[in-house]
Amino acid sequence: GMMREISGIDEMEAMLKKRMNLQDVVIVPGDSDSTPWVKEELGRACSESMKERLIGKNIIAVTGGTTMAAVAETLTPDFASSELLFVPARGGIGEDVNNQANTICAKMAENTRARHRVLYVPDQVSKEVYKSFLTEPAIKDVLNLISSANMVLHGIGDAITMAERRKTPPETMDEIIESNAVGEAFGYYFNQEGEVVHKVMTIGLQLKDLEKIEHVIAVAGGKSKAKAIQAYLKGAPHASVLITDEGAAKELLKG
Ligand code: F6P
């Protein structure tokens, strides 16, 4: 529309798309760091992008966080013309219950009158416990669904913010800081070059799995997330769509 042209948003989208080598970029006006309702706009933009990409039967893997929670709020029953199944992308990675992928999937399913599955995995367990988890039929079932997802919706966070929010143990925290991590997505921490410098041990979607998923929609805004977004996009095996805001986009285009 006219406003978008005047404010230069269309142009910024084209520049970001090219520079970051993305399939599509949507920028919403404002900065979600300073204006809370901009996050709702990110949610709405994500919901539009989803609609454009739905097929008859969809398995949609979703991560946690406040941005994904905002996406869930914007979904409506008119999605119901397609068959949808929401699954958490990965097991517990230390989020507060409202921001957990399980909770968000339940909300998405409720708002679209669709189905969802849960993946209950405790946060900090030994390798042995993880291995035995993998043999549980109910868990195997959800893992199979995750690996046949045709769409992934995920957040991106600042590395240190995320490590703190997850109450990461002090030693691991030190490692994350020393490795110069700047961004985080799916439990993977990335440095400025896009290299994975730390990974939260949990089951579910692994970074390399993104390669074979048709639609990967990243939703992250706010000037404070620019470095994180850039790091993730450098490291991601394939990022199709970025939904962001003006605050982050302006900062990304400076670099
Ligand atoms: O913990 C789940 C997660 O999606 C992270 O991978 C990501 O960094 C974070 O949430 C984003 O959270 P928010 O949208 O609240 O910034």
PDB file of C-alpha atoms and ligand atoms in Angstrom:
ATOM      1  CA  GLY A   1       0.000   0.000   0.000  1.00  0.00           C
ATOM      2  CA  MET A   2       0.781   3.707  -0.149  1.00  0.00           C
ATOM      3  CA  MET A   3       1.961   4.039   3.480  1.00  0.00           C
ATOM      4  CA  ARG A   4       4.429   1.245   3.041  1.00  0.00           C
ATOM      5  CA  GLU A   5       5.846   2.897  -0.054  1.00  0.00           C
ATOM      6  CA  ILE A   6       6.190   6.266   1.633  1.00  0.00           C
ATOM      7  CA  SER A   7       7.877   4.847   4.693  1.00  0.00           C
ATOM      8  CA  GLY A   8      10.249   2.818   2.493  1.00  0.00           C
ATOM      9  CA  ILE A   9       9.228  -0.525   3.954  1.00  0.00           C
ATOM     10  CA  ASP A  10       8.746  -2.167   0.558  1.00  0.00           C
ATOM     11  CA  GLU A  11      12.240  -1.123  -0.401  1.00  0.00           C
ATOM     12  CA  MET A  12      13.712  -2.381   2.869  1.00  0.00           C
ATOM     13  CA  GLU A  13      11.993  -5.734   2.333  1.00  0.00           C
ATOM     14  CA  ALA A  14      13.511  -6.069  -1.114  1.00  0.00           C
ATOM     15  CA  MET A  15      16.966  -5.166   0.190  1.00  0.00           C
ATOM     16  CA  LEU A  16      16.803  -7.562   3.127  1.00  0.00           C
ATOM     17  CA  LYS A  17      15.501 -10.365   0.987  1.00  0.00           C
ATOM     18  CA  LYS A  18      18.406 -10.011  -1.385  1.00  0.00           C
ATOM     19  CA  ARG A  19      21.070  -9.461   1.225  1.00  0.00           C
ATOM     20  CA  MET A  20      19.993 -12.370   3.431  1.00  0.00           C
ATOM     21  CA  ASN A  21      19.157 -14.614   0.503  1.00  0.00           C
ATOM     22  CA  LEU A  22      15.619 -15.295   1.679  1.00  0.00           C
ATOM     23  CA  GLN A  23      12.563 -16.574  -0.121  1.00  0.00           C
ATOM     24  CA  ASP A  24      10.440 -13.838   1.397  1.00  0.00           C
ATOM     25  CA  VAL A  25      10.655 -11.002   3.924  1.00  0.00           C
ATOM     26  CA  VAL A  26       7.841  -9.149   5.649  1.00  0.00           C
ATOM     27  CA  ILE A  27       8.589  -6.037   7.707  1.00  0.00           C
ATOM     28  CA  VAL A  28       5.925  -4.576   9.979  1.00  0.00           C
ATOM     29  CA  PRO A  29       6.151  -0.895  10.980  1.00  0.00           C
ATOM     30  CA  GLY A  30       7.591   0.047  14.380  1.00  0.00           C
ATOM     31  CA  ASP A  31       9.942  -1.590  16.859  1.00  0.00           C
ATOM     32  CA  SER A  32       8.670  -4.311  19.179  1.00  0.00           C
ATOM     33  CA  ASP A  33      11.414  -3.468  21.728  1.00  0.00           C
ATOM     34  CA  SER A  34       9.747  -0.162  22.536  1.00  0.00           C
ATOM     35  CA  THR A  35       6.160  -0.689  21.331  1.00  0.00           C
ATOM     36  CA  PRO A  36       4.541  -3.865  22.669  1.00  0.00           C
ATOM     37  CA  TRP A  37       1.710  -4.068  20.115  1.00  0.00           C
ATOM     38  CA  VAL A  38       4.224  -4.345  17.268  1.00  0.00           C
ATOM     39  CA  LYS A  39       4.638  -7.958  18.411  1.00  0.00           C
ATOM     40  CA  GLU A  40       0.944  -8.485  17.679  1.00  0.00           C
ATOM     41  CA  GLU A  41       1.600  -7.134  14.179  1.00  0.00           C
ATOM     42  CA  LEU A  42       4.409  -9.650  13.782  1.00  0.00           C
ATOM     43  CA  GLY A  43       1.902 -12.291  14.795  1.00  0.00           C
ATOM     44  CA  ARG A  44      -0.622 -11.124  12.243  1.00  0.00           C
ATOM     45  CA  ALA A  45       1.988 -10.984   9.475  1.00  0.00           C
ATOM     46  CA  CYS A  46       3.056 -14.525  10.323  1.00  0.00           C
ATOM     47  CA  SER A  47      -0.516 -15.695  10.205  1.00  0.00           C
ATOM     48  CA  GLU A  48      -0.875 -14.202   6.685  1.00  0.00           C
ATOM     49  CA  SER A  49       2.337 -15.882   5.530  1.00  0.00           C
ATOM     50  CA  MET A  50       1.129 -19.177   6.894  1.00  0.00           C
ATOM     51  CA  LYS A  51      -2.183 -18.923   5.048  1.00  0.00           C
ATOM     52  CA  GLU A  52      -0.413 -18.322   1.748  1.00  0.00           C
ATOM     53  CA  ARG A  53       1.582 -21.503   2.208  1.00  0.00           C
ATOM     54  CA  LEU A  54      -0.919 -24.022   3.543  1.00  0.00           C
ATOM     55  CA  ILE A  55      -1.698 -27.165   1.600  1.00  0.00           C
ATOM     56  CA  GLY A  56      -4.473 -29.732   2.166  1.00  0.00           C
ATOM     57  CA  LYS A  57      -2.826 -31.485   5.092  1.00  0.00           C
ATOM     58  CA  ASN A  58      -0.256 -29.650   7.176  1.00  0.00           C
ATOM     59  CA  ILE A  59       1.994 -30.588  10.016  1.00  0.00           C
ATOM     60  CA  ILE A  60       3.267 -27.402  11.587  1.00  0.00           C
ATOM     61  CA  ALA A  61       6.178 -27.543  14.032  1.00  0.00           C
ATOM     62  CA  VAL A  62       6.378 -24.616  16.416  1.00  0.00           C
ATOM     63  CA  THR A  63       8.937 -23.320  18.927  1.00  0.00           C
ATOM     64  CA  GLY A  64       8.322 -21.364  22.134  1.00  0.00           C
ATOM     65  CA  GLY A  65       8.771 -17.740  23.176  1.00  0.00           C
ATOM     66  CA  THR A  66       6.667 -14.607  23.441  1.00  0.00           C
ATOM     67  CA  THR A  67       6.675 -13.933  19.698  1.00  0.00           C
ATOM     68  CA  MET A  68       5.287 -17.381  18.912  1.00  0.00           C
ATOM     69  CA  ALA A  69       2.730 -16.825  21.690  1.00  0.00           C
ATOM     70  CA  ALA A  70       1.707 -13.634  19.858  1.00  0.00           C
ATOM     71  CA  VAL A  71       1.383 -15.602  16.617  1.00  0.00           C
ATOM     72  CA  ALA A  72      -0.937 -18.070  18.362  1.00  0.00           C
ATOM     73  CA  GLU A  73      -3.213 -15.220  19.461  1.00  0.00           C
ATOM     74  CA  THR A  74      -3.735 -14.059  15.878  1.00  0.00           C
ATOM     75  CA  LEU A  75      -4.769 -17.422  14.404  1.00  0.00           C
ATOM     76  CA  THR A  76      -8.459 -17.783  13.594  1.00  0.00           C
ATOM     77  CA  PRO A  77     -10.959 -20.525  12.656  1.00  0.00           C
ATOM     78  CA  ASP A  78     -10.776 -19.581   8.957  1.00  0.00           C
ATOM     79  CA  PHE A  79      -7.606 -21.653   8.835  1.00  0.00           C
ATOM     80  CA  ALA A  80      -9.886 -24.645   9.178  1.00  0.00           C
ATOM     81  CA  SER A  81     -10.318 -25.080   5.412  1.00  0.00           C
ATOM     82  CA  SER A  82      -6.985 -26.904   5.564  1.00  0.00           C
ATOM     83  CA  GLU A  83      -6.143 -29.794   7.840  1.00  0.00           C
ATOM     84  CA  LEU A  84      -3.699 -28.632  10.488  1.00  0.00           C
ATOM     85  CA  LEU A  85      -1.738 -30.447  13.142  1.00  0.00           C
ATOM     86  CA  PHE A  86       0.487 -28.415  15.455  1.00  0.00           C
ATOM     87  CA  VAL A  87       3.474 -30.094  17.086  1.00  0.00           C
ATOM     88  CA  PRO A  88       6.190 -28.626  19.308  1.00  0.00           C
ATOM     89  CA  ALA A  89       9.456 -28.480  17.372  1.00  0.00           C
ATOM     90  CA  ARG A  90      11.620 -29.582  20.279  1.00  0.00           C
ATOM     91  CA  GLY A  91      11.291 -30.852  23.838  1.00  0.00           C
ATOM     92  CA  GLY A  92      11.615 -28.710  26.961  1.00  0.00           C
ATOM     93  CA  ILE A  93      14.189 -25.988  26.612  1.00  0.00           C
ATOM     94  CA  GLY A  94      13.596 -24.070  29.806  1.00  0.00           C
ATOM     95  CA  GLU A  95      10.777 -21.708  28.992  1.00  0.00           C
ATOM     96  CA  ASP A  96       8.128 -20.529  31.403  1.00  0.00           C
ATOM     97  CA  VAL A  97       4.859 -22.449  30.845  1.00  0.00           C
ATOM     98  CA  ASN A  98       3.090 -19.661  28.905  1.00  0.00           C
ATOM     99  CA  ASN A  99       5.962 -19.468  26.466  1.00  0.00           C
ATOM    100  CA  GLN A 100       6.464 -23.188  26.021  1.00  0.00           C
ATOM    101  CA  ALA A 101       5.998 -24.743  22.605  1.00  0.00           C
ATOM    102  CA  ASN A 102       3.466 -27.193  24.090  1.00  0.00           C
ATOM    103  CA  THR A 103       1.263 -24.383  25.391  1.00  0.00           C
ATOM    104  CA  ILE A 104       1.579 -22.418  22.170  1.00  0.00           C
ATOM    105  CA  CYS A 105       0.663 -25.429  20.016  1.00  0.00           C
ATOM    106  CA  ALA A 106      -2.415 -26.012  22.179  1.00  0.00           C
ATOM    107  CA  LYS A 107      -3.447 -22.376  21.723  1.00  0.00           C
ATOM    108  CA  MET A 108      -2.855 -22.498  17.954  1.00  0.00           C
ATOM    109  CA  ALA A 109      -4.966 -25.618  17.685  1.00  0.00           C
ATOM    110  CA  GLU A 110      -7.722 -24.106  19.805  1.00  0.00           C
ATOM    111  CA  ASN A 111      -7.841 -20.897  17.759  1.00  0.00           C
ATOM    112  CA  THR A 112      -7.893 -22.690  14.412  1.00  0.00           C
ATOM    113  CA  ARG A 113     -10.159 -25.560  15.594  1.00  0.00           C
ATOM    114  CA  ALA A 114      -7.367 -27.942  14.692  1.00  0.00           C
ATOM    115  CA  ARG A 115      -5.392 -30.640  16.491  1.00  0.00           C
ATOM    116  CA  HIS A 116      -2.097 -30.587  18.354  1.00  0.00           C
ATOM    117  CA  ARG A 117       0.277 -32.965  20.035  1.00  0.00           C
ATOM    118  CA  VAL A 118       2.499 -32.432  23.037  1.00  0.00           C
ATOM    119  CA  LEU A 119       6.079 -33.365  23.705  1.00  0.00           C
ATOM    120  CA  TYR A 120       6.829 -33.545  27.406  1.00  0.00           C
ATOM    121  CA  VAL A 121      10.534 -33.799  27.960  1.00  0.00           C
ATOM    122  CA  PRO A 122      12.208 -32.662  31.165  1.00  0.00           C
ATOM    123  CA  ASP A 123      14.793 -29.931  30.854  1.00  0.00           C
ATOM    124  CA  GLN A 124      18.092 -31.043  32.261  1.00  0.00           C
ATOM    125  CA  VAL A 125      18.490 -34.800  32.122  1.00  0.00           C
ATOM    126  CA  SER A 126      21.350 -37.192  31.496  1.00  0.00           C
ATOM    127  CA  LYS A 127      22.151 -38.728  28.102  1.00  0.00           C
ATOM    128  CA  GLU A 128      20.889 -42.083  29.400  1.00  0.00           C
ATOM    129  CA  VAL A 129      17.501 -40.676  30.306  1.00  0.00           C
ATOM    130  CA  TYR A 130      17.231 -39.027  26.909  1.00  0.00           C
ATOM    131  CA  LYS A 131      18.005 -42.297  25.203  1.00  0.00           C
ATOM    132  CA  SER A 132      15.298 -44.113  27.106  1.00  0.00           C
ATOM    133  CA  PHE A 133      12.861 -41.339  26.292  1.00  0.00           C
ATOM    134  CA  LEU A 134      13.438 -41.947  22.620  1.00  0.00           C
ATOM    135  CA  THR A 135      12.163 -45.492  22.952  1.00  0.00           C
ATOM    136  CA  GLU A 136       8.804 -44.406  24.425  1.00  0.00           C
ATOM    137  CA  PRO A 137       6.067 -45.090  21.826  1.00  0.00           C
ATOM    138  CA  ALA A 138       4.176 -41.844  22.550  1.00  0.00           C
ATOM    139  CA  ILE A 139       7.354 -39.828  22.117  1.00  0.00           C
ATOM    140  CA  LYS A 140       8.427 -41.720  19.008  1.00  0.00           C
ATOM    141  CA  ASP A 141       5.059 -40.933  17.545  1.00  0.00           C
ATOM    142  CA  VAL A 142       5.450 -37.186  18.030  1.00  0.00           C
ATOM    143  CA  LEU A 143       9.042 -37.313  16.770  1.00  0.00           C
ATOM    144  CA  ASN A 144       7.801 -38.942  13.578  1.00  0.00           C
ATOM    145  CA  LEU A 145       5.243 -36.197  13.134  1.00  0.00           C
ATOM    146  CA  ILE A 146       7.918 -33.549  13.667  1.00  0.00           C
ATOM    147  CA  SER A 147      10.110 -35.094  11.020  1.00  0.00           C
ATOM    148  CA  SER A 148       7.296 -35.002   8.506  1.00  0.00           C
ATOM    149  CA  ALA A 149       6.395 -31.368   9.166  1.00  0.00           C
ATOM    150  CA  ASN A 150       5.909 -29.260   6.040  1.00  0.00           C
ATOM    151  CA  MET A 151       6.057 -25.979   7.930  1.00  0.00           C
ATOM    152  CA  VAL A 152       8.104 -24.678  10.837  1.00  0.00           C
ATOM    153  CA  LEU A 153       7.348 -21.503  12.773  1.00  0.00           C
ATOM    154  CA  HIS A 154      10.068 -20.288  15.083  1.00  0.00           C
ATOM    155  CA  GLY A 155      11.405 -17.429  17.136  1.00  0.00           C
ATOM    156  CA  ILE A 156      14.952 -16.086  17.295  1.00  0.00           C
ATOM    157  CA  GLY A 157      16.429 -14.618  20.461  1.00  0.00           C
ATOM    158  CA  ASP A 158      19.464 -12.770  21.694  1.00  0.00           C
ATOM    159  CA  ALA A 159      21.853 -15.456  23.005  1.00  0.00           C
ATOM    160  CA  ILE A 160      22.535 -14.044  26.464  1.00  0.00           C
ATOM    161  CA  THR A 161      18.920 -13.021  27.018  1.00  0.00           C
ATOM    162  CA  MET A 162      17.837 -16.554  26.174  1.00  0.00           C
ATOM    163  CA  ALA A 163      20.519 -18.247  28.259  1.00  0.00           C
ATOM    164  CA  GLU A 164      19.444 -16.140  31.248  1.00  0.00           C
ATOM    165  CA  ARG A 165      15.752 -16.687  30.654  1.00  0.00           C
ATOM    166  CA  ARG A 166      16.361 -20.443  30.642  1.00  0.00           C
ATOM    167  CA  LYS A 167      18.227 -20.317  33.944  1.00  0.00           C
ATOM    168  CA  THR A 168      21.238 -21.881  32.280  1.00  0.00           C
ATOM    169  CA  PRO A 169      23.675 -23.311  34.870  1.00  0.00           C
ATOM    170  CA  PRO A 170      26.665 -20.988  35.574  1.00  0.00           C
ATOM    171  CA  GLU A 171      29.305 -23.173  33.848  1.00  0.00           C
ATOM    172  CA  THR A 172      27.266 -23.427  30.674  1.00  0.00           C
ATOM    173  CA  MET A 173      26.531 -19.713  30.908  1.00  0.00           C
ATOM    174  CA  ASP A 174      30.280 -19.018  31.003  1.00  0.00           C
ATOM    175  CA  GLU A 175      30.804 -21.235  27.960  1.00  0.00           C
ATOM    176  CA  ILE A 176      28.090 -19.404  26.060  1.00  0.00           C
ATOM    177  CA  ILE A 177      29.583 -16.015  26.928  1.00  0.00           C
ATOM    178  CA  GLU A 178      33.140 -17.081  26.113  1.00  0.00           C
ATOM    179  CA  SER A 179      32.070 -18.474  22.760  1.00  0.00           C
ATOM    180  CA  ASN A 180      30.724 -15.020  21.771  1.00  0.00           C
ATOM    181  CA  ALA A 181      27.259 -16.350  21.069  1.00  0.00           C
ATOM    182  CA  VAL A 182      24.930 -13.632  19.804  1.00  0.00           C
ATOM    183  CA  GLY A 183      21.844 -15.455  18.581  1.00  0.00           C
ATOM    184  CA  GLU A 184      19.674 -18.407  19.503  1.00  0.00           C
ATOM    185  CA  ALA A 185      16.979 -20.466  17.782  1.00  0.00           C
ATOM    186  CA  PHE A 186      15.694 -24.031  18.390  1.00  0.00           C
ATOM    187  CA  GLY A 187      18.060 -24.333  21.380  1.00  0.00           C
ATOM    188  CA  TYR A 188      21.100 -23.684  19.156  1.00  0.00           C
ATOM    189  CA  TYR A 189      23.391 -20.767  20.004  1.00  0.00           C
ATOM    190  CA  PHE A 190      25.196 -19.014  17.130  1.00  0.00           C
ATOM    191  CA  ASN A 191      28.165 -16.648  16.993  1.00  0.00           C
ATOM    192  CA  GLN A 192      28.376 -13.666  14.657  1.00  0.00           C
ATOM    193  CA  GLU A 193      29.663 -15.891  11.853  1.00  0.00           C
ATOM    194  CA  GLY A 194      26.642 -18.127  12.135  1.00  0.00           C
ATOM    195  CA  GLU A 195      28.563 -21.009  13.667  1.00  0.00           C
ATOM    196  CA  VAL A 196      26.818 -23.154  16.273  1.00  0.00           C
ATOM    197  CA  VAL A 197      28.764 -22.653  19.509  1.00  0.00           C
ATOM    198  CA  HIS A 198      26.408 -24.366  21.935  1.00  0.00           C
ATOM    199  CA  LYS A 199      23.327 -26.537  21.770  1.00  0.00           C
ATOM    200  CA  VAL A 200      20.674 -27.367  24.361  1.00  0.00           C
ATOM    201  CA  MET A 201      20.341 -31.113  24.594  1.00  0.00           C
ATOM    202  CA  THR A 202      16.782 -32.087  23.837  1.00  0.00           C
ATOM    203  CA  ILE A 203      14.842 -34.212  21.394  1.00  0.00           C
ATOM    204  CA  GLY A 204      12.871 -33.110  18.359  1.00  0.00           C
ATOM    205  CA  LEU A 205      13.815 -30.998  15.382  1.00  0.00           C
ATOM    206  CA  GLN A 206      17.540 -30.624  14.731  1.00  0.00           C
ATOM    207  CA  LEU A 207      18.987 -27.753  12.753  1.00  0.00           C
ATOM    208  CA  LYS A 208      19.896 -29.945   9.787  1.00  0.00           C
ATOM    209  CA  ASP A 209      16.279 -31.133   9.569  1.00  0.00           C
ATOM    210  CA  LEU A 210      15.291 -27.669   8.335  1.00  0.00           C
ATOM    211  CA  GLU A 211      16.874 -28.464   4.956  1.00  0.00           C
ATOM    212  CA  LYS A 212      14.045 -30.750   3.996  1.00  0.00           C
ATOM    213  CA  ILE A 213      11.178 -28.670   5.379  1.00  0.00           C
ATOM    214  CA  GLU A 214       9.472 -26.658   2.700  1.00  0.00           C
ATOM    215  CA  HIS A 215       8.389 -23.596   4.677  1.00  0.00           C
ATOM    216  CA  VAL A 216      10.539 -22.313   7.501  1.00  0.00           C
ATOM    217  CA  ILE A 217       9.088 -19.104   8.894  1.00  0.00           C
ATOM    218  CA  ALA A 218      11.241 -17.147  11.349  1.00  0.00           C
ATOM    219  CA  VAL A 219       9.472 -14.444  13.353  1.00  0.00           C
ATOM    220  CA  ALA A 220      11.621 -12.007  15.307  1.00  0.00           C
ATOM    221  CA  GLY A 221      11.617  -8.251  15.737  1.00  0.00           C
ATOM    222  CA  GLY A 222      13.116  -5.425  17.779  1.00  0.00           C
ATOM    223  CA  LYS A 223      16.364  -3.555  17.277  1.00  0.00           C
ATOM    224  CA  SER A 224      17.923  -5.599  20.098  1.00  0.00           C
ATOM    225  CA  LYS A 225      17.513  -8.782  18.049  1.00  0.00           C
ATOM    226  CA  ALA A 226      19.269  -7.598  14.880  1.00  0.00           C
ATOM    227  CA  LYS A 227      22.592  -9.308  15.671  1.00  0.00           C
ATOM    228  CA  ALA A 228      20.775 -12.487  16.646  1.00  0.00           C
ATOM    229  CA  ILE A 229      18.731 -12.549  13.452  1.00  0.00           C
ATOM    230  CA  GLN A 230      21.808 -12.012  11.338  1.00  0.00           C
ATOM    231  CA  ALA A 231      23.757 -14.757  13.123  1.00  0.00           C
ATOM    232  CA  TYR A 232      20.915 -17.240  12.783  1.00  0.00           C
ATOM    233  CA  LEU A 233      20.367 -16.482   9.102  1.00  0.00           C
ATOM    234  CA  LYS A 234      24.068 -17.008   8.423  1.00  0.00           C
ATOM    235  CA  GLY A 235      24.013 -20.342  10.207  1.00  0.00           C
ATOM    236  CA  ALA A 236      20.633 -21.709   9.186  1.00  0.00           C
ATOM    237  CA  PRO A 237      20.781 -24.422   6.532  1.00  0.00           C
ATOM    238  CA  HIS A 238      17.776 -22.901   4.819  1.00  0.00           C
ATOM    239  CA  ALA A 239      15.599 -20.020   5.900  1.00  0.00           C
ATOM    240  CA  SER A 240      12.668 -19.364   3.688  1.00  0.00           C
ATOM    241  CA  VAL A 241      10.725 -16.558   5.285  1.00  0.00           C
ATOM    242  CA  LEU A 242      11.614 -13.808   7.754  1.00  0.00           C
ATOM    243  CA  ILE A 243       8.888 -11.826   9.504  1.00  0.00           C
ATOM    244  CA  THR A 244      10.434  -8.880  11.300  1.00  0.00           C
ATOM    245  CA  ASP A 245       9.845  -5.249  12.238  1.00  0.00           C
ATOM    246  CA  GLU A 246      11.291  -1.926  11.181  1.00  0.00           C
ATOM    247  CA  GLY A 247      13.436  -1.690  14.327  1.00  0.00           C
ATOM    248  CA  ALA A 248      15.324  -4.886  13.517  1.00  0.00           C
ATOM    249  CA  ALA A 249      15.297  -4.348   9.750  1.00  0.00           C
ATOM    250  CA  LYS A 250      16.913  -0.887   9.915  1.00  0.00           C
ATOM    251  CA  GLU A 251      19.656  -2.246  12.115  1.00  0.00           C
ATOM    252  CA  LEU A 252      20.172  -5.283   9.861  1.00  0.00           C
ATOM    253  CA  LEU A 253      20.540  -3.079   6.818  1.00  0.00           C
ATOM    254  CA  LYS A 254      23.182  -0.911   8.527  1.00  0.00           C
ATOM    255  CA  GLY A 255      25.679  -3.768   8.781  1.00  0.00           C
TER     256      GLY A 255
HETATM  257  O1  F6P B   1      12.835 -20.804  23.684  1.00  0.00           O
HETATM  258  C1  F6P B   1      12.117 -20.829  22.498  1.00  0.00           C
HETATM  259  C2  F6P B   1      12.468 -19.691  21.576  1.00  0.00           C
HETATM  260  O2  F6P B   1      11.790 -19.859  20.358  1.00  0.00           O
HETATM  261  C3  F6P B   1      13.946 -19.528  21.316  1.00  0.00           C
HETATM  262  O3  F6P B   1      14.476 -20.465  20.437  1.00  0.00           O
HETATM  263  C4  F6P B   1      14.026 -18.103  20.857  1.00  0.00           C
HETATM  264  O4  F6P B   1      15.318 -17.566  21.001  1.00  0.00           O
HETATM  265  C5  F6P B   1      13.055 -17.448  21.803  1.00  0.00           C
HETATM  266  O5  F6P B   1      12.104 -18.435  22.149  1.00  0.00           O
HETATM  267  C6  F6P B   1      12.407 -16.216  21.293  1.00  0.00           C
HETATM  268  O6  F6P B   1      11.617 -15.705  22.316  1.00  0.00           O
HETATM  269  P1  F6P B   1      10.869 -14.311  22.223  1.00  0.00           P
HETATM  270  O7  F6P B   1       9.973 -14.382  21.069  1.00  0.00           O
HETATM  271  O8  F6P B   1      10.146 -14.211  23.529  1.00  0.00           O
HETATM  272  O9  F6P B   1      11.933 -13.280  22.089  1.00  0.00           O
END
